[in-house]
């Protein structure tokens, strides 16, 4: 079996996401039994809760734009959708109507070197993306640079796959079932083995929360969803 891409190796990571871009949305919904839609909605509610400063939003690792679209449905703010993988963004663009195209601006960019001035966005989201970027502190520092003081960072990510969830049934599903279904539907088992591996290797939620604090975020908190399959982290850019 070929070596899996390493998170942070943009060329290979972007190539892999590019190969599954066509089936990504369908697989997301099927493999999570539709829960991914609920999780992204919770993320957007947290982002747009009262107190968010004025200004645009950055949706980092935007992929096929589901988070950007969910933001645009609830707010008139401009959304910059950044991702290293052009084909994922291209697939997302096909889902936008004319109004959404005026509001959502996709850009191919690395989360560690964003083409944005300091303190230029009111808030940022990153859904199922932070585990793909290494070193993680570089991405968090870059997010802290572009978010204005008082602005929010909302991170939606899988919990560590090392913890047994639902008596180990979830862990079995992750390791054995998901790569097989992923291969059947997308024809690419690498991407779904990569998914299982990066979830397994992802740190505990408290570690990610500490990393956010070290990057310059205050009031950092998180909550588990679906019994700890995913976690929603939120922090406020310190003044
Ligand atoms: C699992 S997808 C998540 C997409 C979307 N946020 C969602 O909720 O469906 C992860 C995305 O992270 C992107 N990505 C990986 N490394 C990145 C980096 N260094 N900078 C920006 N995006 C990156 C990939 O291209 C991919 O589109």
mmCIF file with all atom_site columns, N, CA and C in Angstrom, residues 26-61:
data_model
loop_
_atom_site.group_PDB
_atom_site.id
_atom_site.type_symbol
_atom_site.label_atom_id
_atom_site.label_alt_id
_atom_site.label_comp_id
_atom_site.label_asym_id
_atom_site.label_entity_id
_atom_site.label_seq_id
_atom_site.pdbx_PDB_ins_code
_atom_site.Cartn_x
_atom_site.Cartn_y
_atom_site.Cartn_z
_atom_site.occupancy
_atom_site.B_iso_or_equiv
_atom_site.pdbx_formal_charge
_atom_site.auth_seq_id
_atom_site.auth_comp_id
_atom_site.auth_asym_id
_atom_site.auth_atom_id
_atom_site.pdbx_PDB_model_num
ATOM 1   N N  . UNK A 1 26 ? -21.440 14.155 -1.189 1.00 0.00 ? 26 UNK A N  1
ATOM 2   C CA . UNK A 1 26 ? -22.331 13.008 -0.999 1.00 0.00 ? 26 UNK A CA 1
ATOM 3   C C  . UNK A 1 26 ? -21.780 12.091 0.094  1.00 0.00 ? 26 UNK A C  1
ATOM 4   N N  . UNK A 1 27 ? -20.474 11.812 0.011  1.00 0.00 ? 27 UNK A N  1
ATOM 5   C CA . UNK A 1 27 ? -19.868 10.915 1.002  1.00 0.00 ? 27 UNK A CA 1
ATOM 6   C C  . UNK A 1 27 ? -19.926 11.502 2.408  1.00 0.00 ? 27 UNK A C  1
ATOM 7   N N  . UNK A 1 28 ? -19.705 12.805 2.498  1.00 0.00 ? 28 UNK A N  1
ATOM 8   C CA . UNK A 1 28 ? -19.785 13.473 3.799  1.00 0.00 ? 28 UNK A CA 1
ATOM 9   C C  . UNK A 1 28 ? -21.142 13.222 4.450  1.00 0.00 ? 28 UNK A C  1
ATOM 10  N N  . UNK A 1 29 ? -22.193 13.460 3.664  1.00 0.00 ? 29 UNK A N  1
ATOM 11  C CA . UNK A 1 29 ? -23.545 13.334 4.202  1.00 0.00 ? 29 UNK A CA 1
ATOM 12  C C  . UNK A 1 29 ? -23.852 11.868 4.539  1.00 0.00 ? 29 UNK A C  1
ATOM 13  N N  . UNK A 1 30 ? -23.445 10.966 3.646  1.00 0.00 ? 30 UNK A N  1
ATOM 14  C CA . UNK A 1 30 ? -23.762 9.545  3.859  1.00 0.00 ? 30 UNK A CA 1
ATOM 15  C C  . UNK A 1 30 ? -22.967 8.991  5.046  1.00 0.00 ? 30 UNK A C  1
ATOM 16  N N  . UNK A 1 31 ? -21.658 9.271  5.066  1.00 0.00 ? 31 UNK A N  1
ATOM 17  C CA . UNK A 1 31 ? -20.798 8.674  6.092  1.00 0.00 ? 31 UNK A CA 1
ATOM 18  C C  . UNK A 1 31 ? -21.084 9.232  7.487  1.00 0.00 ? 31 UNK A C  1
ATOM 19  N N  . UNK A 1 32 ? -21.660 10.438 7.547  1.00 0.00 ? 32 UNK A N  1
ATOM 20  C CA . UNK A 1 32 ? -21.980 11.003 8.869  1.00 0.00 ? 32 UNK A CA 1
ATOM 21  C C  . UNK A 1 32 ? -23.482 10.896 9.154  1.00 0.00 ? 32 UNK A C  1
ATOM 22  N N  . UNK A 1 33 ? -24.203 10.202 8.287  1.00 0.00 ? 33 UNK A N  1
ATOM 23  C CA . UNK A 1 33 ? -25.663 10.052 8.423  1.00 0.00 ? 33 UNK A CA 1
ATOM 24  C C  . UNK A 1 33 ? -26.340 11.431 8.507  1.00 0.00 ? 33 UNK A C  1
ATOM 25  N N  . UNK A 1 34 ? -25.811 12.381 7.758  1.00 0.00 ? 34 UNK A N  1
ATOM 26  C CA . UNK A 1 34 ? -26.420 13.722 7.698  1.00 0.00 ? 34 UNK A CA 1
ATOM 27  C C  . UNK A 1 34 ? -26.042 14.631 8.861  1.00 0.00 ? 34 UNK A C  1
ATOM 28  N N  . UNK A 1 35 ? -25.303 14.091 9.832  1.00 0.00 ? 35 UNK A N  1
ATOM 29  C CA . UNK A 1 35 ? -24.959 14.908 11.014 1.00 0.00 ? 35 UNK A CA 1
ATOM 30  C C  . UNK A 1 35 ? -24.028 16.065 10.673 1.00 0.00 ? 35 UNK A C  1
ATOM 31  N N  . UNK A 1 36 ? -23.248 15.917 9.582  1.00 0.00 ? 36 UNK A N  1
ATOM 32  C CA . UNK A 1 36 ? -22.309 17.001 9.235  1.00 0.00 ? 36 UNK A CA 1
ATOM 33  C C  . UNK A 1 36 ? -23.054 18.316 8.999  1.00 0.00 ? 36 UNK A C  1
ATOM 34  N N  . UNK A 1 37 ? -24.274 18.215 8.489  1.00 0.00 ? 37 UNK A N  1
ATOM 35  C CA . UNK A 1 37 ? -25.061 19.439 8.236  1.00 0.00 ? 37 UNK A CA 1
ATOM 36  C C  . UNK A 1 37 ? -25.417 20.096 9.576  1.00 0.00 ? 37 UNK A C  1
ATOM 37  N N  . UNK A 1 38 ? -25.817 19.274 10.539 1.00 0.00 ? 38 UNK A N  1
ATOM 38  C CA . UNK A 1 38 ? -26.171 19.780 11.876 1.00 0.00 ? 38 UNK A CA 1
ATOM 39  C C  . UNK A 1 38 ? -24.942 20.416 12.528 1.00 0.00 ? 38 UNK A C  1
ATOM 40  N N  . UNK A 1 39 ? -23.786 19.770 12.399 1.00 0.00 ? 39 UNK A N  1
ATOM 41  C CA . UNK A 1 39 ? -22.552 20.271 13.026 1.00 0.00 ? 39 UNK A CA 1
ATOM 42  C C  . UNK A 1 39 ? -22.157 21.618 12.431 1.00 0.00 ? 39 UNK A C  1
ATOM 43  N N  . UNK A 1 40 ? -22.237 21.747 11.090 1.00 0.00 ? 40 UNK A N  1
ATOM 44  C CA . UNK A 1 40 ? -21.857 23.028 10.468 1.00 0.00 ? 40 UNK A CA 1
ATOM 45  C C  . UNK A 1 40 ? -22.820 24.132 10.881 1.00 0.00 ? 40 UNK A C  1
ATOM 46  N N  . UNK A 1 41 ? -24.120 23.784 11.009 1.00 0.00 ? 41 UNK A N  1
ATOM 47  C CA . UNK A 1 41 ? -25.092 24.809 11.441 1.00 0.00 ? 41 UNK A CA 1
ATOM 48  C C  . UNK A 1 41 ? -24.763 25.301 12.840 1.00 0.00 ? 41 UNK A C  1
ATOM 49  N N  . UNK A 1 42 ? -24.389 24.375 13.729 1.00 0.00 ? 42 UNK A N  1
ATOM 50  C CA . UNK A 1 42 ? -24.030 24.763 15.107 1.00 0.00 ? 42 UNK A CA 1
ATOM 51  C C  . UNK A 1 42 ? -22.821 25.684 15.074 1.00 0.00 ? 42 UNK A C  1
ATOM 52  N N  . UNK A 1 43 ? -21.891 25.391 14.187 1.00 0.00 ? 43 UNK A N  1
ATOM 53  C CA . UNK A 1 43 ? -20.691 26.220 14.044 1.00 0.00 ? 43 UNK A CA 1
ATOM 54  C C  . UNK A 1 43 ? -21.063 27.644 13.643 1.00 0.00 ? 43 UNK A C  1
ATOM 55  N N  . UNK A 1 44 ? -21.951 27.762 12.682 1.00 0.00 ? 44 UNK A N  1
ATOM 56  C CA . UNK A 1 44 ? -22.338 29.085 12.175 1.00 0.00 ? 44 UNK A CA 1
ATOM 57  C C  . UNK A 1 44 ? -23.116 29.857 13.245 1.00 0.00 ? 44 UNK A C  1
ATOM 58  N N  . UNK A 1 45 ? -23.973 29.162 13.996 1.00 0.00 ? 45 UNK A N  1
ATOM 59  C CA . UNK A 1 45 ? -24.700 29.842 15.090 1.00 0.00 ? 45 UNK A CA 1
ATOM 60  C C  . UNK A 1 45 ? -23.711 30.426 16.093 1.00 0.00 ? 45 UNK A C  1
ATOM 61  N N  . UNK A 1 46 ? -22.691 29.650 16.429 1.00 0.00 ? 46 UNK A N  1
ATOM 62  C CA . UNK A 1 46 ? -21.690 30.100 17.407 1.00 0.00 ? 46 UNK A CA 1
ATOM 63  C C  . UNK A 1 46 ? -20.905 31.287 16.856 1.00 0.00 ? 46 UNK A C  1
ATOM 64  N N  . UNK A 1 47 ? -20.545 31.218 15.585 1.00 0.00 ? 47 UNK A N  1
ATOM 65  C CA . UNK A 1 47 ? -19.805 32.317 14.956 1.00 0.00 ? 47 UNK A CA 1
ATOM 66  C C  . UNK A 1 47 ? -20.607 33.607 14.994 1.00 0.00 ? 47 UNK A C  1
ATOM 67  N N  . UNK A 1 48 ? -21.893 33.515 14.620 1.00 0.00 ? 48 UNK A N  1
ATOM 68  C CA . UNK A 1 48 ? -22.702 34.722 14.420 1.00 0.00 ? 48 UNK A CA 1
ATOM 69  C C  . UNK A 1 48 ? -23.463 35.163 15.671 1.00 0.00 ? 48 UNK A C  1
ATOM 70  N N  . UNK A 1 49 ? -23.194 34.540 16.793 1.00 0.00 ? 49 UNK A N  1
ATOM 71  C CA . UNK A 1 49 ? -23.875 34.932 18.040 1.00 0.00 ? 49 UNK A CA 1
ATOM 72  C C  . UNK A 1 49 ? -23.612 36.411 18.311 1.00 0.00 ? 49 UNK A C  1
ATOM 73  N N  . UNK A 1 50 ? -24.520 37.084 19.044 1.00 0.00 ? 50 UNK A N  1
ATOM 74  C CA . UNK A 1 50 ? -24.346 38.516 19.295 1.00 0.00 ? 50 UNK A CA 1
ATOM 75  C C  . UNK A 1 50 ? -22.951 38.835 19.846 1.00 0.00 ? 50 UNK A C  1
ATOM 76  N N  . UNK A 1 51 ? -22.429 40.003 19.432 1.00 0.00 ? 51 UNK A N  1
ATOM 77  C CA . UNK A 1 51 ? -21.119 40.425 19.938 1.00 0.00 ? 51 UNK A CA 1
ATOM 78  C C  . UNK A 1 51 ? -20.015 40.315 18.912 1.00 0.00 ? 51 UNK A C  1
ATOM 79  N N  . UNK A 1 52 ? -20.306 39.700 17.763 1.00 0.00 ? 52 UNK A N  1
ATOM 80  C CA . UNK A 1 52 ? -19.268 39.588 16.717 1.00 0.00 ? 52 UNK A CA 1
ATOM 81  C C  . UNK A 1 52 ? -19.000 40.976 16.135 1.00 0.00 ? 52 UNK A C  1
ATOM 82  N N  . UNK A 1 53 ? -17.720 41.409 16.053 1.00 0.00 ? 53 UNK A N  1
ATOM 83  C CA . UNK A 1 53 ? -17.428 42.729 15.465 1.00 0.00 ? 53 UNK A CA 1
ATOM 84  C C  . UNK A 1 53 ? -17.879 42.788 14.005 1.00 0.00 ? 53 UNK A C  1
ATOM 85  N N  . UNK A 1 54 ? -17.988 43.997 13.476 1.00 0.00 ? 54 UNK A N  1
ATOM 86  C CA . UNK A 1 54 ? -18.377 44.116 12.068 1.00 0.00 ? 54 UNK A CA 1
ATOM 87  C C  . UNK A 1 54 ? -17.207 43.674 11.186 1.00 0.00 ? 54 UNK A C  1
ATOM 88  N N  . UNK A 1 55 ? -17.523 43.313 9.945  1.00 0.00 ? 55 UNK A N  1
ATOM 89  C CA . UNK A 1 55 ? -16.446 42.950 9.023  1.00 0.00 ? 55 UNK A CA 1
ATOM 90  C C  . UNK A 1 55 ? -16.666 41.586 8.400  1.00 0.00 ? 55 UNK A C  1
ATOM 91  N N  . UNK A 1 56 ? -15.796 41.251 7.457  1.00 0.00 ? 56 UNK A N  1
ATOM 92  C CA . UNK A 1 56 ? -15.947 39.986 6.726  1.00 0.00 ? 56 UNK A CA 1
ATOM 93  C C  . UNK A 1 56 ? -15.537 38.760 7.555  1.00 0.00 ? 56 UNK A C  1
ATOM 94  N N  . UNK A 1 57 ? -15.869 37.606 6.989  1.00 0.00 ? 57 UNK A N  1
ATOM 95  C CA . UNK A 1 57 ? -15.555 36.330 7.640  1.00 0.00 ? 57 UNK A CA 1
ATOM 96  C C  . UNK A 1 57 ? -14.596 35.550 6.743  1.00 0.00 ? 57 UNK A C  1
ATOM 97  N N  . UNK A 1 58 ? -13.641 34.884 7.357  1.00 0.00 ? 58 UNK A N  1
ATOM 98  C CA . UNK A 1 58 ? -12.768 33.958 6.631  1.00 0.00 ? 58 UNK A CA 1
ATOM 99  C C  . UNK A 1 58 ? -13.242 32.541 6.910  1.00 0.00 ? 58 UNK A C  1
ATOM 100 N N  . UNK A 1 59 ? -13.503 31.782 5.846  1.00 0.00 ? 59 UNK A N  1
ATOM 101 C CA . UNK A 1 59 ? -13.779 30.347 6.010  1.00 0.00 ? 59 UNK A CA 1
ATOM 102 C C  . UNK A 1 59 ? -12.549 29.618 5.489  1.00 0.00 ? 59 UNK A C  1
ATOM 103 N N  . UNK A 1 60 ? -11.717 29.143 6.406  1.00 0.00 ? 60 UNK A N  1
ATOM 104 C CA . UNK A 1 60 ? -10.456 28.495 6.023  1.00 0.00 ? 60 UNK A CA 1
ATOM 105 C C  . UNK A 1 60 ? -10.674 26.985 5.816  1.00 0.00 ? 60 UNK A C  1
ATOM 106 N N  . UNK A 1 61 ? -9.895  26.429 4.877  1.00 0.00 ? 61 UNK A N  1
ATOM 107 C CA . UNK A 1 61 ? -10.068 25.027 4.473  1.00 0.00 ? 61 UNK A CA 1
ATOM 108 C C  . UNK A 1 61 ? -11.521 24.829 4.057  1.00 0.00 ? 61 UNK A C  1
#
